[in-house]
Short mmCIF file of C-alpha atoms and ligand atoms in Angstrom, two decimals:
data_model
loop_
_atom_site.label_atom_id
_atom_site.label_comp_id
_atom_site.label_asym_id
_atom_site.label_seq_id
_atom_site.Cartn_x
_atom_site.Cartn_y
_atom_site.Cartn_z
CA MET T 902 98.75 -68.06 33.85
CA LYS T 903 97.88 -68.34 37.52
CA VAL T 904 99.91 -71.03 39.24
CA LEU T 905 99.37 -72.70 42.62
CA VAL T 906 102.25 -74.64 44.18
CA ILE T 907 101.49 -77.14 46.96
CA GLY T 908 104.15 -77.62 49.64
CA GLY T 909 106.38 -75.57 51.86
CA GLY T 910 110.01 -76.65 51.67
CA ALA T 911 113.11 -75.50 49.82
CA ARG T 912 112.04 -77.56 46.81
CA GLU T 913 108.83 -75.53 46.63
CA HIS T 914 110.78 -72.31 47.16
CA ALA T 915 113.02 -73.25 44.24
CA LEU T 916 109.95 -74.03 42.11
CA CYS T 917 108.30 -70.74 43.13
CA ARG T 918 111.47 -68.77 42.45
CA SER T 919 111.71 -70.17 38.92
CA LEU T 920 107.98 -69.73 38.30
CA SER T 921 108.11 -66.14 39.54
CA GLN T 922 110.78 -65.42 36.93
CA ASP T 923 108.63 -66.82 34.12
CA PRO T 924 106.88 -63.94 32.27
CA ALA T 925 103.95 -66.25 31.49
CA VAL T 926 103.10 -66.44 35.20
CA THR T 927 100.76 -63.59 36.11
CA GLU T 928 99.92 -64.74 39.65
CA LEU T 929 101.82 -67.11 41.90
CA HIS T 930 100.27 -68.80 44.92
CA CYS T 931 101.65 -71.35 47.35
CA ALA T 932 100.00 -73.43 50.06
CA PRO T 933 101.09 -73.58 52.77
CA GLY T 934 104.52 -72.12 51.79
CA ASN T 935 107.08 -70.68 54.21
CA ALA T 936 108.65 -67.34 55.14
CA GLY T 937 110.90 -67.28 52.06
CA ILE T 938 108.22 -68.31 49.59
CA ALA T 939 106.07 -65.46 50.97
CA ARG T 940 108.45 -63.06 49.18
CA VAL T 941 107.55 -64.40 45.73
CA ALA T 942 104.08 -65.93 46.14
CA ALA T 943 100.82 -65.32 47.99
CA LEU T 944 100.49 -67.89 50.76
CA HIS T 945 97.34 -69.80 51.68
CA PRO T 946 96.80 -72.21 54.55
CA VAL T 947 95.68 -75.64 53.39
CA ASP T 948 95.80 -79.25 54.50
CA GLN T 949 98.12 -80.56 51.77
CA LEU T 950 96.73 -84.07 52.08
CA ASP T 951 93.12 -83.00 51.56
CA GLY T 952 92.39 -83.26 47.84
CA ALA T 953 88.98 -81.58 48.15
CA ALA T 954 90.46 -78.62 50.03
CA VAL T 955 93.33 -78.21 47.54
CA THR T 956 90.88 -78.41 44.62
CA ALA T 957 88.58 -75.84 46.23
CA LEU T 958 91.54 -73.50 46.74
CA ALA T 959 92.68 -73.94 43.13
CA GLN T 960 89.16 -73.19 41.89
CA GLU T 961 88.81 -70.16 44.14
CA LEU T 962 92.11 -68.78 42.83
CA GLY T 963 91.29 -69.65 39.22
CA ALA T 964 94.57 -71.55 38.94
CA GLY T 965 95.53 -72.60 35.41
CA LEU T 966 98.19 -74.94 36.77
CA VAL T 967 98.70 -76.68 40.11
CA VAL T 968 102.17 -78.02 40.92
CA VAL T 969 102.25 -80.59 43.73
CA GLY T 970 105.72 -80.59 45.30
CA PRO T 971 106.00 -83.23 48.06
CA GLU T 972 105.41 -86.99 47.93
CA ALA T 973 102.87 -87.22 50.76
CA PRO T 974 100.05 -85.34 48.97
CA LEU T 975 100.82 -87.16 45.71
CA VAL T 976 100.65 -90.59 47.35
CA ALA T 977 97.49 -89.44 49.19
CA GLY T 978 95.99 -88.74 45.76
CA VAL T 979 95.68 -84.95 45.79
CA ALA T 980 96.27 -84.77 42.03
CA ASP T 981 93.20 -86.90 41.26
CA PRO T 982 90.35 -84.55 42.29
CA LEU T 983 92.23 -81.66 40.65
CA ARG T 984 92.34 -83.57 37.36
CA ALA T 985 88.73 -84.63 37.76
CA ALA T 986 87.84 -80.93 38.11
CA GLY T 987 89.60 -80.19 34.83
CA ILE T 988 92.50 -78.27 36.40
CA PRO T 989 95.90 -78.92 34.79
CA VAL T 990 98.08 -80.50 37.48
CA PHE T 991 101.78 -81.28 37.51
CA GLY T 992 102.13 -84.47 39.52
CA PRO T 993 101.10 -88.11 39.18
CA SER T 994 97.83 -89.74 40.21
CA ALA T 995 97.67 -91.74 43.44
CA ALA T 996 97.96 -94.94 41.42
CA ALA T 997 101.09 -93.79 39.54
CA ALA T 998 102.64 -92.23 42.69
CA GLN T 999 102.81 -95.77 44.10
CA LEU T 1000 106.11 -95.84 42.23
CA GLU T 1001 107.38 -93.92 45.24
CA GLY T 1002 104.71 -94.94 47.76
CA SER T 1003 105.49 -98.64 47.60
CA LYS T 1004 108.98 -100.04 47.10
CA ALA T 1005 107.43 -103.41 46.18
CA PHE T 1006 105.28 -101.78 43.47
CA ALA T 1007 108.36 -100.00 42.11
CA LYS T 1008 110.25 -103.30 41.97
CA ASP T 1009 107.35 -104.92 40.14
CA VAL T 1010 107.21 -102.12 37.57
CA MET T 1011 110.97 -102.35 37.05
CA ALA T 1012 110.76 -106.10 36.56
CA GLY T 1013 107.97 -105.63 34.02
CA ALA T 1014 109.88 -102.90 32.21
CA GLY T 1015 113.24 -104.70 32.26
CA VAL T 1016 114.83 -101.83 34.19
CA PRO T 1017 118.18 -102.65 35.86
CA THR T 1018 117.93 -102.55 39.66
CA ALA T 1019 119.14 -104.43 42.72
CA ARG T 1020 117.88 -108.02 43.01
CA SER T 1021 115.35 -108.12 45.82
CA TYR T 1022 112.82 -110.06 47.85
CA VAL T 1023 109.57 -108.73 49.28
CA CYS T 1024 109.14 -110.15 52.80
CA THR T 1025 106.26 -110.09 55.25
CA THR T 1026 107.53 -112.43 58.00
CA GLU T 1027 110.67 -112.53 60.12
CA GLN T 1028 111.52 -115.94 58.67
CA GLU T 1029 111.34 -114.62 55.09
CA ALA T 1030 113.39 -111.57 56.04
CA ALA T 1031 116.08 -113.71 57.68
CA GLU T 1032 116.33 -115.92 54.61
CA ALA T 1033 116.57 -112.93 52.29
CA LEU T 1034 119.30 -111.32 54.40
CA ASP T 1035 121.33 -114.52 54.25
CA ALA T 1036 120.75 -114.93 50.54
CA PHE T 1037 122.44 -111.57 49.83
CA GLY T 1038 124.91 -111.31 52.73
CA ALA T 1039 126.37 -108.08 54.13
CA PRO T 1040 126.08 -105.15 53.72
CA TYR T 1041 122.36 -105.59 54.27
CA VAL T 1042 119.76 -103.31 52.65
CA VAL T 1043 116.29 -103.31 54.25
CA LYS T 1044 113.55 -100.98 53.01
CA ASP T 1045 110.17 -100.35 54.56
CA ASP T 1046 107.67 -100.87 51.75
CA GLY T 1047 105.73 -97.65 52.44
CA LEU T 1048 106.50 -93.94 52.56
CA ALA T 1049 108.70 -93.22 55.59
CA ALA T 1050 109.99 -89.68 55.01
CA GLY T 1051 113.55 -90.84 54.41
CA LYS T 1052 113.64 -93.05 57.50
CA GLY T 1053 112.53 -96.30 55.90
CA VAL T 1054 115.85 -97.54 54.57
CA VAL T 1055 118.55 -99.20 56.64
CA VAL T 1056 121.92 -100.10 55.13
CA THR T 1057 124.12 -101.91 57.63
CA GLU T 1058 126.81 -104.54 58.17
CA ASP T 1059 124.95 -105.61 61.32
CA ARG T 1060 122.61 -108.53 60.60
CA ALA T 1061 120.77 -108.14 63.91
CA ALA T 1062 120.07 -104.46 63.21
CA ALA T 1063 118.89 -105.32 59.70
CA LEU T 1064 116.51 -107.96 61.05
CA GLU T 1065 115.30 -105.59 63.77
CA HIS T 1066 114.36 -102.96 61.14
CA ALA T 1067 112.58 -105.62 59.07
CA LYS T 1068 110.58 -106.73 62.12
CA GLY T 1069 109.47 -103.13 62.72
CA CYS T 1070 107.87 -102.88 59.28
CA GLU T 1071 104.78 -104.63 57.97
CA ARG T 1072 106.27 -105.42 54.59
CA VAL T 1073 109.90 -104.92 53.59
CA VAL T 1074 112.00 -105.09 50.48
CA ILE T 1075 115.38 -106.71 51.13
CA GLU T 1076 117.85 -106.28 48.33
CA GLU T 1077 121.43 -106.67 47.24
CA TYR T 1078 123.84 -103.89 48.12
CA LEU T 1079 124.77 -101.58 45.25
CA ASP T 1080 128.25 -100.08 45.33
CA GLY T 1081 129.40 -97.06 43.34
CA PRO T 1082 128.56 -93.36 43.27
CA GLU T 1083 124.94 -92.22 43.27
CA VAL T 1084 123.35 -89.91 40.72
CA SER T 1085 119.94 -88.26 40.77
CA LEU T 1086 118.39 -87.86 37.35
CA PHE T 1087 115.02 -86.11 37.09
CA ALA T 1088 112.76 -86.34 34.08
CA ILE T 1089 109.62 -84.43 33.22
CA THR T 1090 106.99 -86.60 31.58
CA ASP T 1091 103.40 -86.35 30.39
CA GLY T 1092 102.98 -90.11 30.49
CA THR T 1093 104.39 -90.66 27.01
CA THR T 1094 107.18 -88.22 26.22
CA VAL T 1095 110.13 -88.13 28.64
CA LEU T 1096 112.35 -85.07 29.01
CA PRO T 1097 115.41 -85.70 31.18
CA LEU T 1098 116.84 -82.78 33.15
CA VAL T 1099 120.56 -82.46 34.03
CA PRO T 1100 122.01 -85.01 36.48
CA ALA T 1101 122.87 -83.93 40.03
CA GLN T 1102 124.33 -85.49 43.14
CA ASP T 1103 123.12 -84.99 46.69
CA PHE T 1104 124.76 -85.60 50.06
CA LYS T 1105 122.61 -87.72 52.34
CA ARG T 1106 124.72 -87.99 55.48
CA ALA T 1107 124.64 -85.27 58.12
CA LEU T 1108 128.38 -84.80 58.58
CA ASP T 1109 131.46 -84.11 56.47
CA GLY T 1110 133.07 -87.10 54.80
CA ASP T 1111 129.69 -88.87 54.55
CA GLN T 1112 129.66 -89.57 58.28
CA GLY T 1113 126.74 -89.39 60.68
CA PRO T 1114 123.08 -90.29 60.22
CA ASN T 1115 121.09 -90.23 56.99
CA THR T 1116 119.15 -87.02 56.36
CA GLY T 1117 116.79 -85.64 53.75
CA GLY T 1118 119.92 -84.21 52.05
CA MET T 1119 122.55 -81.70 53.15
CA GLY T 1120 123.58 -80.26 49.78
CA ALA T 1121 123.78 -80.92 46.05
CA TYR T 1122 125.56 -79.90 42.88
CA THR T 1123 125.34 -80.12 39.11
CA PRO T 1124 126.91 -80.93 36.64
CA LEU T 1125 128.81 -84.13 37.49
CA PRO T 1126 132.20 -83.79 35.80
CA TRP T 1127 133.08 -87.37 36.71
CA ALA T 1128 129.97 -88.99 35.22
CA PRO T 1129 130.46 -91.16 32.14
CA GLU T 1130 129.67 -89.61 28.79
CA GLY T 1131 126.22 -90.57 27.51
CA LEU T 1132 124.83 -91.30 30.98
CA VAL T 1133 121.64 -89.32 30.44
CA GLU T 1134 120.92 -90.98 27.08
CA GLU T 1135 121.60 -94.41 28.58
CA VAL T 1136 119.29 -93.81 31.53
CA LEU T 1137 116.58 -92.39 29.26
CA GLU T 1138 116.74 -95.50 27.11
CA THR T 1139 117.13 -98.18 29.79
CA VAL T 1140 115.29 -96.68 32.76
CA LEU T 1141 113.10 -93.62 32.25
CA GLN T 1142 111.31 -94.36 28.97
CA PRO T 1143 110.68 -98.07 29.74
CA THR T 1144 109.28 -97.15 33.18
CA VAL T 1145 106.93 -94.51 31.76
CA ASP T 1146 105.86 -96.92 29.00
CA GLU T 1147 105.25 -99.73 31.51
CA LEU T 1148 103.10 -97.52 33.74
CA ARG T 1149 101.05 -96.40 30.76
CA ARG T 1150 100.63 -100.04 29.68
CA ARG T 1151 99.34 -100.88 33.14
CA GLY T 1152 96.66 -98.23 32.86
CA THR T 1153 98.33 -95.93 35.39
CA PRO T 1154 100.08 -93.35 33.21
CA PHE T 1155 102.65 -91.31 35.14
CA SER T 1156 102.73 -87.58 34.48
CA GLY T 1157 104.85 -85.20 36.49
CA LEU T 1158 108.40 -85.59 37.69
CA LEU T 1159 110.02 -89.01 37.57
CA TYR T 1160 113.10 -89.08 39.78
CA ALA T 1161 115.57 -91.88 39.21
CA GLY T 1162 118.04 -92.44 42.05
CA LEU T 1163 120.86 -94.37 40.40
CA ALA T 1164 123.99 -96.19 41.49
CA LEU T 1165 126.81 -96.39 38.96
CA THR T 1166 128.08 -99.82 39.98
CA SER T 1167 130.99 -101.83 38.63
CA ARG T 1168 128.38 -103.95 36.83
CA GLY T 1169 126.53 -101.04 35.27
CA THR T 1170 123.91 -98.44 36.12
CA ARG T 1171 121.22 -99.63 38.56
CA VAL T 1172 118.10 -97.93 39.95
CA VAL T 1173 118.32 -97.47 43.73
CA GLU T 1174 114.90 -95.89 43.99
CA PHE T 1175 112.24 -93.97 42.15
CA ASN T 1176 110.56 -90.88 43.49
CA ALA T 1177 107.41 -89.33 42.09
CA ARG T 1178 108.42 -85.70 42.55
CA PHE T 1179 111.33 -83.25 42.43
CA GLY T 1180 114.09 -84.16 44.89
CA ASP T 1181 115.23 -81.82 47.61
CA PRO T 1182 117.98 -80.44 47.55
CA GLU T 1183 118.82 -81.43 43.93
CA THR T 1184 115.94 -79.29 42.60
CA GLN T 1185 117.66 -76.19 43.92
CA VAL T 1186 120.69 -76.72 41.67
CA VAL T 1187 118.92 -78.24 38.66
CA LEU T 1188 116.44 -75.35 38.39
CA ALA T 1189 119.24 -72.83 38.96
CA ARG T 1190 120.67 -73.95 35.60
CA LEU T 1191 117.40 -74.20 33.65
CA ARG T 1192 117.02 -71.34 31.16
CA THR T 1193 113.71 -72.40 29.60
CA PRO T 1194 110.86 -70.71 31.50
CA LEU T 1195 109.50 -73.34 33.89
CA ALA T 1196 105.71 -72.84 33.81
CA GLY T 1197 105.34 -73.76 30.15
CA VAL T 1198 107.29 -76.99 30.67
CA LEU T 1199 105.21 -78.06 33.66
CA LEU T 1200 101.98 -77.11 31.89
CA ALA T 1201 102.96 -79.13 28.81
CA ALA T 1202 103.51 -82.15 31.07
CA ALA T 1203 100.13 -81.56 32.70
CA ASN T 1204 98.38 -81.20 29.33
CA GLY T 1205 100.09 -84.09 27.55
CA THR T 1206 101.83 -81.88 25.00
CA LEU T 1207 105.46 -82.36 26.03
CA GLY T 1208 106.28 -83.82 22.61
CA GLU T 1209 105.64 -80.39 21.03
CA LEU T 1210 108.04 -78.55 23.33
CA GLU T 1211 111.39 -77.24 22.10
CA ALA T 1212 114.52 -78.77 23.65
CA LEU T 1213 115.24 -77.43 27.14
CA ARG T 1214 117.95 -74.79 27.40
CA TRP T 1215 120.56 -74.96 30.14
CA ASP T 1216 123.16 -72.73 31.67
CA GLU T 1217 126.55 -74.21 30.74
CA GLY T 1218 127.95 -73.44 34.17
CA ALA T 1219 127.55 -75.11 37.54
CA ALA T 1220 125.32 -74.78 40.60
CA VAL T 1221 125.90 -75.73 44.23
CA THR T 1222 123.50 -75.67 47.16
CA VAL T 1223 124.39 -76.09 50.84
CA VAL T 1224 121.75 -76.86 53.47
CA MET T 1225 121.75 -75.18 56.89
CA ALA T 1226 120.01 -77.39 59.44
CA SER T 1227 118.88 -76.96 63.02
CA LYS T 1228 120.77 -78.18 66.02
CA GLY T 1229 119.79 -81.78 66.64
CA TYR T 1230 118.77 -82.50 63.04
CA PRO T 1231 117.85 -85.16 61.97
CA ALA T 1232 116.91 -86.84 65.26
CA ASN T 1233 115.61 -83.94 67.32
CA PRO T 1234 115.66 -80.59 65.54
CA ARG T 1235 115.38 -77.50 67.68
CA THR T 1236 113.07 -74.77 66.31
CA GLY T 1237 111.93 -71.22 67.06
CA ASP T 1238 115.32 -69.45 66.81
CA PRO T 1239 115.65 -66.14 64.94
CA ILE T 1240 117.70 -66.29 61.73
CA GLU T 1241 120.15 -63.42 61.12
CA GLY T 1242 121.86 -62.33 57.92
CA LEU T 1243 119.36 -63.48 55.30
CA ASP T 1244 119.48 -60.21 53.35
CA GLU T 1245 123.27 -59.93 53.67
CA ALA T 1246 123.66 -63.39 52.16
CA GLU T 1247 121.90 -62.23 49.01
CA ALA T 1248 123.10 -58.61 49.04
CA ASP T 1249 125.65 -58.82 46.25
CA GLY T 1250 123.47 -61.11 44.12
CA THR T 1251 125.98 -63.95 43.96
CA ALA T 1252 124.01 -66.39 46.08
CA PHE T 1253 120.33 -66.89 46.87
CA VAL T 1254 118.60 -68.35 49.88
CA LEU T 1255 115.83 -70.92 49.57
CA HIS T 1256 113.81 -71.45 52.71
CA ALA T 1257 112.75 -74.86 53.99
CA GLY T 1258 111.79 -74.91 57.67
CA THR T 1259 111.15 -71.22 58.37
CA ARG T 1260 108.23 -69.12 59.47
CA SER T 1261 107.60 -65.42 60.04
CA GLY T 1262 107.58 -64.23 63.66
CA ALA T 1263 105.24 -61.63 65.15
CA GLU T 1264 107.59 -58.74 64.34
CA GLY T 1265 108.44 -59.80 60.82
CA GLU T 1266 111.56 -61.68 61.88
CA VAL T 1267 112.26 -65.07 60.34
CA LEU T 1268 112.37 -68.03 62.72
CA THR T 1269 113.58 -71.59 62.32
CA ALA T 1270 110.66 -73.99 62.05
CA GLY T 1271 112.08 -77.34 61.00
CA GLY T 1272 115.09 -79.65 60.68
CA ARG T 1273 116.39 -78.41 57.37
CA VAL T 1274 116.03 -74.66 57.72
CA LEU T 1275 117.24 -73.26 54.42
CA SER T 1276 119.66 -73.84 51.58
CA VAL T 1277 122.07 -71.37 50.06
CA THR T 1278 122.47 -71.77 46.32
CA ALA T 1279 124.84 -70.19 43.83
CA THR T 1280 125.78 -70.62 40.21
CA GLY T 1281 129.19 -70.08 38.64
CA ALA T 1282 131.29 -70.79 35.57
CA ASP T 1283 132.40 -74.03 37.23
CA LEU T 1284 131.79 -75.97 40.43
CA ALA T 1285 134.67 -74.30 42.24
CA GLU T 1286 133.18 -70.85 41.62
CA ALA T 1287 129.61 -71.88 42.43
CA ARG T 1288 130.83 -73.60 45.58
CA ALA T 1289 132.82 -70.58 46.75
CA LYS T 1290 129.83 -68.28 46.20
CA ALA T 1291 127.39 -70.57 47.99
CA TYR T 1292 129.66 -70.87 51.04
CA ALA T 1293 130.34 -67.11 51.01
CA GLY T 1294 126.59 -66.50 51.14
CA LEU T 1295 126.10 -69.09 53.84
CA SER T 1296 128.80 -67.51 56.01
CA LYS T 1297 126.58 -64.41 56.43
CA ILE T 1298 123.67 -66.39 57.91
CA SER T 1299 123.46 -67.47 61.52
CA PHE T 1300 121.03 -68.95 64.00
CA LYS T 1301 121.53 -70.78 67.25
CA GLY T 1302 122.95 -74.26 66.79
CA ALA T 1303 123.08 -74.02 62.97
CA GLN T 1304 124.88 -76.89 61.29
CA HIS T 1305 126.01 -77.50 57.72
CA ARG T 1306 128.47 -79.64 55.81
CA THR T 1307 131.66 -77.96 54.61
CA ASP T 1308 132.46 -80.46 51.86
CA ILE T 1309 129.51 -80.15 49.46
CA ALA T 1310 130.87 -80.57 45.89
CA ALA T 1311 134.43 -80.31 47.22
CA ARG T 1312 135.78 -83.41 45.52
CA ALA T 1313 133.95 -82.81 42.24
CA ALA T 1314 135.22 -79.21 42.14
CA GLN T 1315 138.89 -80.24 42.25
P1 LIG R 83 116.05 -95.02 49.04
O1 LIG R 83 115.01 -94.39 49.92
O2 LIG R 83 115.63 -96.32 48.43
O3 LIG R 83 116.66 -94.09 48.10
O4 LIG R 83 117.29 -95.31 50.00
C1 LIG R 83 117.94 -94.28 50.68
C2 LIG R 83 119.44 -94.40 50.53
O5 LIG R 83 119.87 -95.70 50.98
C3 LIG R 83 119.91 -94.30 49.10
O6 LIG R 83 120.11 -93.00 48.68
C4 LIG R 83 121.21 -95.07 49.16
O7 LIG R 83 122.25 -94.26 49.63
C5 LIG R 83 120.94 -96.14 50.17
N1 LIG R 83 120.54 -97.37 49.47
C6 LIG R 83 119.30 -97.73 49.10
N2 LIG R 83 119.30 -98.91 48.44
C7 LIG R 83 120.58 -99.32 48.39
C8 LIG R 83 121.24 -100.46 47.85
N3 LIG R 83 120.57 -101.46 47.25
N4 LIG R 83 122.58 -100.54 47.99
C9 LIG R 83 123.26 -99.56 48.62
N5 LIG R 83 122.72 -98.46 49.14
C10 LIG R 83 121.38 -98.33 49.05
#
């Protein structure tokens, strides 16, 4: 099978790494990719948001499966012309990707499906927003309705700041605050059958102790030793399956990766958000534990034959990933610095490096090219071992102004 992966972050590197280890994959391509992905896949330049260009590339390569990684191309509808051309594609249609592309749409689907989530109002005027804020009280949660690359959500005690954010958006969802730890649960679905993966937790804040600004994610781990028994079954039954069934009922079947961001509150499990694709950096740790070859699973989702697949096999151990980010990330990341120690980090085989914002320089050196630069991932018998290996690998890597959190999975590993 020839596989084409669309995207160029650490999530796509993790996908490419797993796909490259699948004996069924004879050729692996990625567009546009990054310097790390170039080691396992042939790279091609493409405008990820241009469905016609992506389809032409897939046809030229003779791809038997296209995997669309990021949300932007999915919401832009890149999967649709691929499907129309008869190419198996892992990723939802534009219509189904609205589950991530519009918070209001997601709320409507959840209401229709009876899925537990925060109570909310959709507001389009300052007056409505003010009333909604007062109805719920502090802490205030204000979400831009559309895709905002992780910058659309404000959670604050400050009513004025909450109202200011609402004013800056055309349409906002204002909702009740959910307390309790967060869990990311991914599920692979073909629109009917739902196959949950293992739960993971990510770290959204930039600094140790969950301080500093929100980021795309600074690290992740799996499994969650503190999670209640039966969590996955409960979420499958109350969240994932009803959501997939509701979308199918509406005539917009969702196939691809359904990501449930959950809060385990004192009043029960609630959905914080849905995403329509693999999460970054949780994908790095979830795939590190998956033993079933990946391509066949993604192809079964694309072809609607997930129900015939054997149960997924998992490594019993743990995985931890730690993100190294540029100086100034997330506000103002500095780029263009050479990265040292990449080979050393992987030399003894205990950790592996997944590239995010990197590119190859003129002399074959690897340069920083984005906010999140790379993530160092390791597996181990337990979280403590995986964590130690990931940080040992990370300690070999350096670039100017590099920053990372030192407490990824620390509490869970105790
Ligand atoms: P979202 O893009 O909806 O996932 O929001 C980003 C982050 O904001 C989430 O990961 C949570 O940490 C936080 N958040 C979102 N909604 C809520 C909520 N209702 N209560 C508390 N925190 C929230």
